[in-house]
Every structure is written in structure tokens, then in C-alpha cells.
Coordinates of C-alpha atoms and ligand atoms in Angstrom, one line a residue:
M1 CA 11.2 -33.7 11.2
L2 CA 13.6 -30.8 11.4
P3 CA 14.3 -30.4 7.7
K4 CA 10.6 -30.4 7.0
L5 CA 10.1 -27.8 9.6
E6 CA 12.8 -25.7 8.2
F7 CA 11.4 -26.2 4.7
L8 CA 8.0 -25.1 5.8
K9 CA 9.3 -22.0 7.6
K10 CA 11.2 -21.0 4.4
K11 CA 8.1 -21.6 2.3
I12 CA 5.9 -19.5 4.5
D13 CA 8.5 -16.7 4.8
F14 CA 8.9 -16.8 1.0
L15 CA 5.1 -16.6 0.5
A16 CA 5.1 -13.7 2.9
T17 CA 7.1 -11.6 0.4
R18 CA 4.3 -11.8 -2.2
P19 CA 3.1 -8.3 -3.0
A20 CA -0.6 -9.3 -2.5
W21 CA -0.1 -9.9 1.2
A22 CA 3.3 -8.5 1.8
G23 CA 4.5 -8.8 5.3
Q24 CA 1.1 -9.8 6.6
V25 CA 1.8 -13.5 7.3
K26 CA 4.6 -15.1 9.3
F27 CA 5.5 -18.7 10.1
H28 CA 4.5 -19.5 13.7
S29 CA 4.9 -23.2 14.3
F30 CA 4.2 -26.7 13.0
E31 CA 2.1 -28.9 15.1
N32 CA 0.1 -32.1 14.4
D33 CA 0.6 -31.9 10.7
E34 CA -0.7 -28.3 10.7
V35 CA 1.3 -25.3 9.9
I36 CA 0.3 -22.4 12.0
V37 CA 0.6 -19.0 10.4
L38 CA 0.8 -15.9 12.4
V39 CA -1.3 -12.9 11.2
R40 CA -1.7 -9.5 12.7
N41 CA -5.4 -9.4 13.2
R42 CA -8.7 -10.9 12.3
F43 CA -9.0 -8.8 9.2
V44 CA -5.8 -10.2 7.7
R45 CA -6.9 -13.7 8.6
D46 CA -10.3 -13.4 7.0
W47 CA -8.9 -11.6 4.0
I48 CA -6.3 -14.2 3.3
K49 CA -8.8 -17.1 3.9
E50 CA -11.3 -15.6 1.6
N51 CA -8.8 -14.8 -1.2
F52 CA -5.9 -17.0 -1.0
L53 CA -6.6 -20.2 1.0
P54 CA -6.7 -22.5 -2.1
E55 CA -3.4 -21.1 -3.3
L56 CA -1.8 -21.5 0.1
E57 CA -3.1 -25.1 0.3
A58 CA -1.8 -25.8 -3.2
E59 CA 1.6 -24.5 -2.1
L60 CA 1.6 -26.8 0.9
A61 CA 0.5 -29.7 -1.2
T62 CA 3.8 -29.5 -3.1
I63 CA 5.7 -30.5 0.1
P64 CA 6.4 -34.2 0.1
G65 CA 5.2 -36.3 3.1
S66 CA 2.0 -36.3 5.0
P67 CA -0.7 -33.8 4.1
I68 CA -0.2 -30.5 5.8
G69 CA -3.1 -28.4 7.1
I70 CA -3.1 -24.7 7.7
A71 CA -4.3 -22.8 10.7
F72 CA -4.1 -19.1 11.6
K73 CA -3.1 -17.5 14.8
V74 CA -4.1 -13.9 15.4
E75 CA -1.5 -11.7 17.0
E76 CA -3.8 -8.8 18.1
S77 CA -2.4 -7.5 21.3
H78 CA -3.8 -4.0 21.1
P79 CA -7.2 -2.6 22.2
V80 CA -8.8 -2.5 18.8
S81 CA -12.2 -3.4 19.7
K82 CA -12.2 -2.7 23.4
S83 CA -15.5 -0.8 23.2
I84 CA -17.2 -3.0 20.7
P85 CA -18.6 -6.0 22.6
N86 CA -19.7 -8.9 20.5
G87 CA -19.8 -6.8 17.4
T88 CA -23.2 -5.4 18.5
A89 CA -22.1 -1.9 19.5
Q90 CA -23.0 1.1 17.4
S91 CA -20.3 3.4 16.1
A92 CA -20.5 7.0 16.9
L93 CA -22.0 7.7 13.5
D94 CA -24.8 5.2 13.9
L95 CA -25.6 6.6 17.3
K96 CA -26.0 10.1 16.1
F97 CA -27.6 9.5 12.9
E98 CA -30.0 6.7 13.5
E99 CA -31.2 8.5 16.6
K100 CA -31.2 5.5 18.8
P101 CA -32.7 6.1 22.2
Q102 CA -29.9 4.5 24.3
V103 CA -27.0 6.8 23.4
T104 CA -24.1 6.7 25.7
P105 CA -23.7 10.0 27.7
Q106 CA -20.5 10.9 25.9
V107 CA -22.0 10.7 22.5
S108 CA -25.3 12.4 23.3
Q109 CA -23.4 15.4 24.5
R110 CA -22.0 16.0 21.1
P111 CA -23.6 18.8 19.1
L112 CA -26.3 17.9 16.6
P113 CA -25.2 17.3 13.0
P114 CA -24.7 20.6 11.2
S115 CA -27.0 22.1 8.7
E116 CA -26.5 21.7 4.9
V117 CA -24.5 24.8 4.7
Q118 CA -22.1 23.9 7.4
R119 CA -21.7 20.5 6.1
G120 CA -20.1 21.8 2.9
L121 CA -17.2 23.1 5.1
F122 CA -16.3 19.7 6.3
H123 CA -16.1 18.1 2.9
E124 CA -14.3 20.8 0.9
N125 CA -11.2 18.8 0.8
L126 CA -12.7 15.7 -0.7
K127 CA -12.2 15.3 -4.4
Q128 CA -15.0 13.6 -6.4
K129 CA -12.6 12.0 -8.9
H130 CA -10.6 10.1 -6.3
S131 CA -13.2 7.5 -5.5
F132 CA -13.2 3.7 -5.1
D133 CA -14.8 3.6 -8.6
N134 CA -11.7 5.2 -10.1
F135 CA -9.2 3.2 -8.1
V136 CA -7.6 0.3 -10.0
V137 CA -6.9 -2.7 -7.9
G138 CA -3.7 -4.8 -8.4
A139 CA -1.5 -7.1 -6.4
G140 CA 0.4 -4.2 -4.8
N141 CA -2.7 -2.4 -3.4
Q142 CA -5.2 -5.2 -3.1
F143 CA -4.8 -5.5 0.7
C144 CA -4.9 -1.8 1.3
H145 CA -8.0 -1.4 -0.9
A146 CA -9.8 -4.2 1.0
A147 CA -8.9 -2.6 4.3
A148 CA -10.0 0.8 3.1
Q149 CA -13.4 -0.6 1.9
A150 CA -13.9 -2.4 5.2
V151 CA -13.4 0.8 7.1
A152 CA -15.6 2.8 4.7
K153 CA -18.4 0.3 5.1
M154 CA -18.3 0.3 8.9
P155 CA -16.6 3.4 10.1
G156 CA -15.4 3.1 13.7
K157 CA -16.5 -0.5 13.9
S158 CA -13.9 -2.5 12.1
Y159 CA -10.3 -1.2 12.5
N160 CA -9.4 2.1 14.2
P161 CA -7.2 3.6 13.2
L162 CA -6.5 2.4 9.7
F163 CA -2.9 3.3 8.9
I164 CA -1.9 3.2 5.2
Y165 CA 1.7 3.6 4.2
G166 CA 3.7 3.4 1.0
G167 CA 6.0 5.3 -1.4
V168 CA 5.2 8.4 -3.3
G169 CA 2.5 8.4 -6.0
L170 CA 1.1 5.0 -5.2
G171 CA -2.4 6.1 -4.4
K172 CA -2.5 6.8 -0.6
T173 CA -4.2 10.1 -0.9
H174 CA -6.6 8.7 -3.5
L175 CA -7.6 5.9 -1.1
L176 CA -8.0 8.2 1.8
N177 CA -10.2 10.4 -0.2
A178 CA -12.2 7.4 -1.5
I179 CA -12.9 6.3 2.1
G180 CA -14.3 9.8 2.8
L181 CA -16.5 9.8 -0.3
E182 CA -17.8 6.3 0.5
I183 CA -18.7 7.1 4.1
L184 CA -20.4 10.2 2.9
K185 CA -22.3 8.3 0.2
R186 CA -23.6 5.9 2.9
N187 CA -24.3 8.6 5.4
P188 CA -24.6 12.1 3.9
R189 CA -24.7 13.6 7.4
A190 CA -21.3 12.3 8.4
R191 CA -18.9 15.1 9.2
I192 CA -15.6 14.2 7.6
I193 CA -12.5 16.1 8.0
M194 CA -9.7 15.4 5.6
V195 CA -6.5 17.2 6.4
T196 CA -2.8 16.8 5.9
G197 CA -0.4 16.6 8.8
E198 CA 1.0 19.9 7.7
K199 CA -2.3 21.6 7.5
F200 CA -3.2 20.3 10.9
M201 CA 0.0 21.9 12.3
N202 CA -0.6 25.2 10.5
E203 CA -4.1 25.4 11.8
L204 CA -2.9 24.7 15.3
V205 CA -0.2 27.4 15.0
H206 CA -2.8 29.9 13.8
C207 CA -5.2 29.1 16.6
I208 CA -2.5 29.3 19.2
R209 CA -1.4 32.7 17.9
F210 CA -4.8 34.2 17.8
E211 CA -6.0 32.4 21.0
K212 CA -8.5 30.3 19.3
M213 CA -7.7 27.0 20.7
A214 CA -11.3 26.5 21.8
D215 CA -12.3 26.7 18.1
F216 CA -9.6 24.2 17.1
R217 CA -10.8 21.7 19.7
K218 CA -14.4 22.2 18.8
K219 CA -13.6 21.4 15.2
Y220 CA -11.4 18.4 15.6
R221 CA -12.9 16.9 18.7
D222 CA -16.6 17.8 18.9
S223 CA -17.6 18.3 15.3
C224 CA -15.8 15.5 13.6
D225 CA -17.1 12.0 12.9
V226 CA -14.4 10.8 10.7
L227 CA -10.8 12.1 10.7
L228 CA -8.7 11.5 7.6
V229 CA -5.1 12.6 8.0
D230 CA -2.9 12.5 5.0
D231 CA 0.9 12.4 5.3
V232 CA 0.8 12.2 9.1
Q233 CA 4.6 11.6 9.1
F234 CA 4.9 15.4 8.9
I235 CA 4.0 15.8 12.6
G236 CA 7.1 13.8 13.6
G237 CA 9.4 16.0 15.7
K238 CA 6.7 18.7 16.1
E239 CA 6.1 18.5 19.9
R240 CA 3.1 20.7 20.4
T241 CA 1.4 19.3 17.3
Q242 CA 1.9 15.8 18.5
E243 CA 0.5 16.7 21.9
E244 CA -2.6 18.1 20.4
F245 CA -2.9 15.3 18.0
F246 CA -2.6 12.8 20.8
H247 CA -5.6 14.3 22.6
T248 CA -7.6 14.6 19.4
F249 CA -6.9 11.0 18.6
N250 CA -7.9 9.7 22.1
H251 CA -11.0 11.8 22.1
L252 CA -12.2 10.5 18.7
H253 CA -11.1 7.0 19.3
D254 CA -13.1 6.8 22.6
L255 CA -16.1 7.9 20.7
Q256 CA -15.5 5.3 18.1
C257 CA -15.1 7.9 15.4
Q258 CA -13.1 6.4 12.5
I259 CA -9.5 7.7 12.1
V260 CA -7.5 6.9 8.9
L261 CA -3.9 8.0 8.6
T262 CA -1.5 7.8 5.7
A263 CA 2.3 8.1 5.8
D264 CA 5.3 7.4 3.7
K265 CA 6.6 4.9 6.3
P266 CA 5.3 2.6 8.9
P267 CA 4.8 4.1 12.4
R268 CA 8.0 2.8 13.9
E269 CA 10.1 4.3 11.1
I270 CA 8.7 7.8 11.4
A271 CA 11.4 10.1 12.7
G272 CA 10.6 12.0 15.9
L273 CA 7.2 10.3 16.4
E274 CA 6.4 10.1 20.1
E275 CA 6.1 6.6 21.5
R276 CA 2.5 7.0 22.7
L277 CA 1.4 8.1 19.2
R278 CA 3.3 5.3 17.6
S279 CA 1.6 2.7 19.7
R280 CA -1.8 4.2 19.0
F281 CA -1.1 4.2 15.3
E282 CA -0.4 0.5 15.6
W283 CA -3.7 -0.3 17.4
G284 CA -5.8 -0.9 14.4
L285 CA -4.9 -2.1 11.0
I286 CA -1.6 -1.3 9.2
A287 CA -1.6 -1.7 5.4
D288 CA 1.1 -0.9 3.0
I289 CA 0.8 -0.1 -0.7
Q290 CA 3.5 -1.6 -2.8
A291 CA 4.6 -0.5 -6.3
H292 CA 2.2 -1.6 -9.0
D293 CA 3.0 -4.3 -11.4
L294 CA 3.1 -3.7 -15.1
E295 CA -0.5 -4.8 -15.8
T296 CA -1.8 -2.6 -13.0
R297 CA 0.1 0.4 -14.3
M298 CA -1.3 -0.2 -17.7
A299 CA -4.8 -0.5 -16.3
I300 CA -4.4 2.8 -14.4
L301 CA -3.2 4.5 -17.5
K302 CA -6.0 3.2 -19.6
K303 CA -8.6 4.3 -17.0
K304 CA -7.0 7.7 -16.8
A305 CA -6.9 8.1 -20.6
D306 CA -10.6 7.0 -20.9
D307 CA -11.7 9.4 -18.1
D308 CA -9.9 12.3 -19.8
H309 CA -10.9 11.2 -23.3
I310 CA -7.3 10.8 -24.4
P311 CA -6.9 8.4 -27.3
L312 CA -4.3 5.9 -26.2
Q313 CA -3.1 3.0 -28.3
D314 CA -2.2 -0.3 -26.6
D315 CA 1.4 -0.1 -27.7
V316 CA 1.8 3.4 -26.2
T317 CA 0.1 2.3 -23.0
Y318 CA 2.6 -0.6 -22.8
F319 CA 5.5 1.6 -23.6
L320 CA 4.6 4.2 -20.9
A321 CA 3.9 1.6 -18.2
Q322 CA 7.0 -0.2 -19.0
S323 CA 9.2 2.9 -18.9
I324 CA 7.8 4.6 -15.8
K325 CA 7.7 2.0 -13.1
S326 CA 7.2 3.1 -9.6
N327 CA 5.2 6.3 -9.4
V328 CA 1.7 6.6 -10.8
R329 CA 1.8 10.4 -10.5
E330 CA 4.7 10.5 -12.9
L331 CA 2.9 8.1 -15.2
E332 CA -0.1 10.3 -15.3
G333 CA 2.0 13.4 -15.6
S334 CA 3.7 11.9 -18.7
L335 CA 0.4 10.9 -20.3
I336 CA -0.9 14.5 -19.8
R337 CA 2.3 16.0 -21.2
V338 CA 2.4 13.8 -24.3
H339 CA -1.3 14.4 -24.9
A340 CA -0.9 18.2 -24.5
L341 CA 2.0 18.4 -26.9
A342 CA 0.5 16.0 -29.4
S343 CA -2.7 18.0 -29.5
L344 CA -0.8 21.3 -30.0
A345 CA 1.3 19.8 -32.7
G346 CA -1.7 18.1 -34.3
K347 CA 0.0 14.7 -34.1
E348 CA -1.1 11.2 -33.1
I349 CA 0.3 9.8 -29.9
S350 CA 2.6 7.0 -31.2
V351 CA 5.4 5.2 -29.4
D352 CA 8.1 7.1 -31.2
Y353 CA 6.4 10.4 -30.5
T354 CA 6.1 9.5 -26.8
R355 CA 9.7 8.4 -26.6
D356 CA 10.8 11.6 -28.2
V357 CA 8.7 13.9 -25.9
L358 CA 9.7 12.0 -22.8
K359 CA 13.3 11.4 -23.5
D360 CA 14.5 13.4 -20.5
V361 CA 12.3 11.5 -18.1
L362 CA 13.0 8.1 -19.6
G363 CA 16.7 8.5 -20.2
S364 CA 17.3 8.9 -16.5
V365 CA 15.6 5.7 -15.8
D366 CA 17.8 3.6 -18.0
R367 CA 21.1 5.2 -17.1
V368 CA 21.0 4.5 -13.3
L369 CA 21.1 0.7 -13.4
T370 CA 24.3 -1.2 -13.2
V371 CA 25.0 -5.0 -13.1
E372 CA 26.2 -4.6 -9.5
Q373 CA 22.9 -2.9 -8.5
I374 CA 20.9 -5.6 -10.1
Q375 CA 22.9 -8.3 -8.4
K376 CA 22.7 -6.6 -5.0
G377 CA 18.9 -6.1 -5.4
V378 CA 18.3 -9.7 -6.4
A379 CA 20.5 -11.0 -3.6
E380 CA 18.6 -8.9 -1.0
Y381 CA 15.2 -9.8 -2.4
Y382 CA 15.9 -13.6 -2.2
K383 CA 17.9 -13.2 1.0
I384 CA 21.0 -14.9 -0.4
K385 CA 24.6 -13.9 -0.4
L386 CA 25.9 -11.7 -3.2
G387 CA 28.8 -14.2 -3.6
D388 CA 26.3 -17.1 -4.2
L389 CA 24.8 -15.2 -7.1
T390 CA 28.1 -15.0 -8.9
G391 CA 29.4 -18.3 -7.5
K392 CA 29.2 -21.8 -9.0
R393 CA 27.0 -23.7 -6.5
R394 CA 24.2 -25.4 -8.5
I395 CA 21.4 -25.8 -5.9
K396 CA 17.9 -24.8 -7.0
S397 CA 17.4 -22.0 -4.4
L398 CA 20.4 -20.2 -6.0
A399 CA 19.9 -21.1 -9.6
L400 CA 16.6 -19.2 -10.0
P401 CA 17.8 -15.9 -8.4
R402 CA 20.9 -16.2 -10.6
Q403 CA 18.9 -16.7 -13.7
I404 CA 16.6 -13.8 -12.8
A405 CA 19.5 -11.5 -12.2
M406 CA 21.0 -12.4 -15.6
Y407 CA 17.7 -11.8 -17.3
L408 CA 17.3 -8.4 -15.6
C409 CA 20.9 -7.4 -16.7
R410 CA 20.1 -8.4 -20.3
K411 CA 16.8 -6.6 -20.2
H412 CA 17.7 -3.4 -18.5
I413 CA 21.4 -2.8 -19.3
K414 CA 21.3 -4.4 -22.7
S415 CA 24.8 -6.0 -22.0
S416 CA 25.8 -8.8 -24.3
F417 CA 25.7 -12.4 -23.1
P418 CA 29.4 -12.8 -22.7
E419 CA 29.6 -9.5 -20.8
I420 CA 27.0 -10.7 -18.4
G421 CA 28.6 -14.1 -18.1
E422 CA 31.9 -12.3 -17.1
K423 CA 30.2 -10.4 -14.3
F424 CA 28.6 -13.5 -12.9
G425 CA 31.9 -15.2 -12.1
G426 CA 33.0 -15.9 -15.6
K427 CA 30.1 -18.0 -16.8
D428 CA 29.8 -19.2 -20.4
H429 CA 27.6 -17.0 -22.7
T430 CA 25.4 -20.0 -23.4
T431 CA 24.6 -20.3 -19.7
V432 CA 23.4 -16.7 -19.8
L433 CA 21.5 -17.2 -23.0
H434 CA 19.8 -20.2 -21.5
A435 CA 18.9 -18.3 -18.3
C436 CA 17.4 -15.4 -20.1
N437 CA 15.3 -17.6 -22.4
K438 CA 14.2 -19.7 -19.5
I439 CA 13.0 -16.7 -17.5
Q440 CA 11.4 -15.0 -20.4
N441 CA 9.4 -18.1 -21.2
A442 CA 8.5 -18.8 -17.6
L443 CA 7.2 -15.2 -17.3
Q444 CA 4.5 -16.0 -19.9
D445 CA 2.5 -18.3 -17.6
D446 CA 4.1 -18.3 -14.1
N447 CA 2.2 -15.5 -12.3
R448 CA 4.2 -15.9 -9.1
L449 CA 7.5 -15.4 -10.9
K450 CA 6.0 -12.5 -12.8
E451 CA 5.1 -10.8 -9.5
Q452 CA 8.5 -11.4 -8.1
V453 CA 10.3 -10.0 -11.2
T454 CA 8.0 -7.0 -11.4
S455 CA 8.4 -6.1 -7.8
L456 CA 12.2 -6.5 -8.1
E457 CA 12.2 -4.3 -11.2
S458 CA 10.3 -1.5 -9.4
S459 CA 12.5 -1.6 -6.4
L460 CA 15.6 -1.5 -8.6
V461 CA 14.5 1.5 -10.6
H462 CA 14.1 3.6 -7.4
Ligands
ADP501 P1 0.3 9.2 -2.9 O1 -0.6 9.9 -2.0 O2 0.5 7.8 -2.5 O3 1.6 9.9 -3.1 P2 -1.8 9.7 -4.8 O4 -2.9 9.1 -4.1 O5 -1.7 11.2 -4.8 O6 -0.4 9.1 -4.3 O7 -1.7 9.2 -6.3 C1 -1.1 9.8 -7.4 C2 -1.9 9.8 -8.6 O8 -2.0 8.4 -9.1 C3 -3.3 10.2 -8.4 O9 -3.8 11.0 -9.5 C4 -4.1 8.9 -8.2 O10 -5.4 9.1 -8.6 C5 -3.3 8.0 -9.1 N1 -3.4 6.6 -8.7 C6 -2.5 6.0 -7.8 N2 -2.9 4.7 -7.7 C7 -4.0 4.5 -8.4 C8 -4.8 3.4 -8.6 N3 -4.6 2.2 -8.1 N4 -5.9 3.6 -9.5 C9 -6.1 4.7 -10.0 N5 -5.4 5.8 -9.9 C10 -4.3 5.7 -9.1
MG502 MG1 -0.4 11.7 -1.0

């Protein structure tokens, strides 16, 4: 029994590293031929069931022995829906705008929705071009996108707050903005404030200085239906700002006004963030955006080029997406730069021209990687010892990471087969050749392997 249990645990933990649902599932237990998987909340459970259940079942079917069922256990220890009994309650938005007779006293005391003119003020920071329609969904952002849509469809009712985090240029601000636009589309009278953590602080400082705190509170507490805070990590360590934000948060949350936050890190890793805020940030749904895979980067580039009427050949799209791996903003910036220079020079955008124009940007990407970095990255990714990667043990769980590491060395450092063999504990060059060919072929049709390799590549480059 024990080996099977161990095996199952490993399998689920391994599945949990997939970009599509990164970190959202955990092995819980194995009882009565059923593996119990722990998920953070109902949203994650339903989302995985809807999208990935057949895949999960197929994975489990590969385990020899009696058939294994799958069940989900929901963690949810925070007061997410404390004021939403049986899913029948109205959110603050519905109450105000549908003019229901039974408004709660708290909500009915809020000022009436502002006039057309005033409304413009609330939405000045929303950009039309950063909508859901313009957002390309791929494995790395699929979960975040689903969470953002759920919140935009039912603000204040599903998960509050929604906390989105991820590296630079991966689309956090875009998604936040898209939530605002979507809510506005569904309810043009919604008062949406989109603000950065930094701007929130600057406004606060201004209001303290000119004794306008009443205005500040009126804006953020009484005249706001949806609060979108970008880069909230900025308020870490700023005492007074956190104090004010804490009260703003509580006030809006009690009224079931939707709050969405973005940051570059999960709440517990934000330096100087007060405990009481951290715990509130974790009440709702936490979703991380991971680096995009090659195909998603290509799709984003294509979309961007189409939107801006930039003629972009497939080979150039591939070249750009292949060269700039982790940051969409850089990818877009490069496209714009190449396009601008090509139009000025009256040239066509070809791969050679692009390589030439971007040589500074691209050069730095290739230079940084070493065999040791690749080995370290692969060992960490597959949770094996570095020594096992360069050692001789021939078990399957080590063979694949070893072959992937060799393949990545060949691809990114362009070392010769004997050189790579040398660095992997003196292996014969034919072993390296075999490994590289095997991985290259497997990547053609094994999507899971492709996901792993792509996510490894993006983490290595940055
Ligand atoms: P972040 O806030 O995470 O640093 P942004 O939201 O500012 O990143 O995104 C940087 C640029 O990349 C923006 O122009 C955005 O529109 C674009 N972008 C990022 N991800 C996507 C995506 N999935 N689809 C379309 N555009 C994207
Ligand atoms: Mg941003």
C-alpha cells in the first residue's frame, strides 16, 4: 500500500507544477481507492473539474492496480462568503442599481450613483485597449483569466478580494483593467476606481497635508463600488497608508464591493506588509500569472501586430517570441521598435533585419546562460539533487530531467555533444546526442513535456 501512496503523492505533486493550475492542487490523502486532492476554494475545484478532470483521470489510470477515483477537498478557512447566504444575496452593485426595496441600512445610506459627468472621473484610468477581448489566454494565465472573468461577471459575489500576482510584464495590469471594463459594460453606473498602490499613497499624503481626509474617505469608501489596486506591494512598509488602506478595505468588503489587487509577489512575500492586511488579501482568491509559453507569446505578438496594422511574417513572429521569453512588455516594445525602424528605412521586417535591430537586447539573453545554471534550474524544477543529474543512476525519474538538461544545454549554449557529455559526469557524446534527439522528437507531440520545457526555459532566462 505504501509505495502506491507515495507514488500517488508524487504524481499529484508533479501535476501541481503544471503551469495551467500551478500550485492550486495538493495531495491530501488516499482513502477507499480514492485520491483526495486539496484545493484552496470552490472556485479552484470547479475550475479544475470543468477543465481538467478527464486529464487528471487519465493520469491516474496509468497507475497500475485497482482503479483510482478522484475527489476534492476544499481548504477555505477564511470568511469569503460570510455575508452571502445560499448565494442569494445581492452584491452592493445590484442593490444600488436594481433599486431593490429591501436594501440593507448600510447600503441605502450610500450616496446615489453620480451623474454622467462625475462618472467620467471614476473611469479615467481605465484603458479601452486592455480588455478581455484583447487578452490572449495560454497555459500560464488561464487560471488568472478565469478568476478575473468570474469576478467581473459577479462583482462582490464570487471572490473578494481577488489577488493577482506574477512577474513583470505578464499582463496583471491588463487583466485588472479588463475587469473594470467588463463590470462597466455590464453596469454602466458602476463607480470603479483603478489606482496604483503608489498613487493611493500620494493621494493620501496630499489629503493629509491639505487637511482633506474627509474627501479622501468619501472617494474611497462612500463613492466606490469596485476598487482595483495595481501594484499593491508598494504600500508594504508604509504605515499610515496601510492603516488607511485597511479601513478602506474593511469598509468596502463589508458592503460587498469588489476589490481586486495585483502585486509582483504573493501576500506573504510582500516585505513590510502588516499581518492584518496579509490575512485579508488571502481571504478571497489568489491567482498567479506565470510566464507565457512560446505559442502564447506568438499569439500575443500576432494580435498586437494585427491591432496596430504591423505586417508580421510567421518566421519573424517565431523569432521574436523565441528570443524574448519572459516579458510581454519587452516583446511588444521590440516589435514596435523593429516596425518603427523598418518603416523609416523603407525596409521589410525580416528575421535578419529584426536580429540586426535587436542585437543588443537579444545578445544579453544568450550570454547569461551557463551549463551550471541550466543544471541547477533543471534539478530545482524536478526536485532532484544536482549530483543525480550528473551521476550515473539510470532510474527513469532521473533520466528524463538529465535528458532535458542536456537538450537545453545544446539548444541555448550551443556546446558540442562531447563538451556537454563532459559536464554531465563524463558521458559519451552519443548519449548526449540520443538525449537531445529524444527530447526534440518528444516535444513535437507531448504537450506536457512541452509545457515543462517552456516553463523551465523562461525561468532560466530570468
Ligand atoms: P504587468 O502589469 O504584469 O507588468 P502588463 O499588464 O502591463 O503587465 O502587460 C504588459 C504588456 O503586455 C501590455 O501591453 C499588455 O497588454 C501585454 N500583455 C501581457 N499579457 C498579455 C496577454 N495575455 N494578451 C495580450 N496582451 C498581453
Ligand atoms: Mg503592471
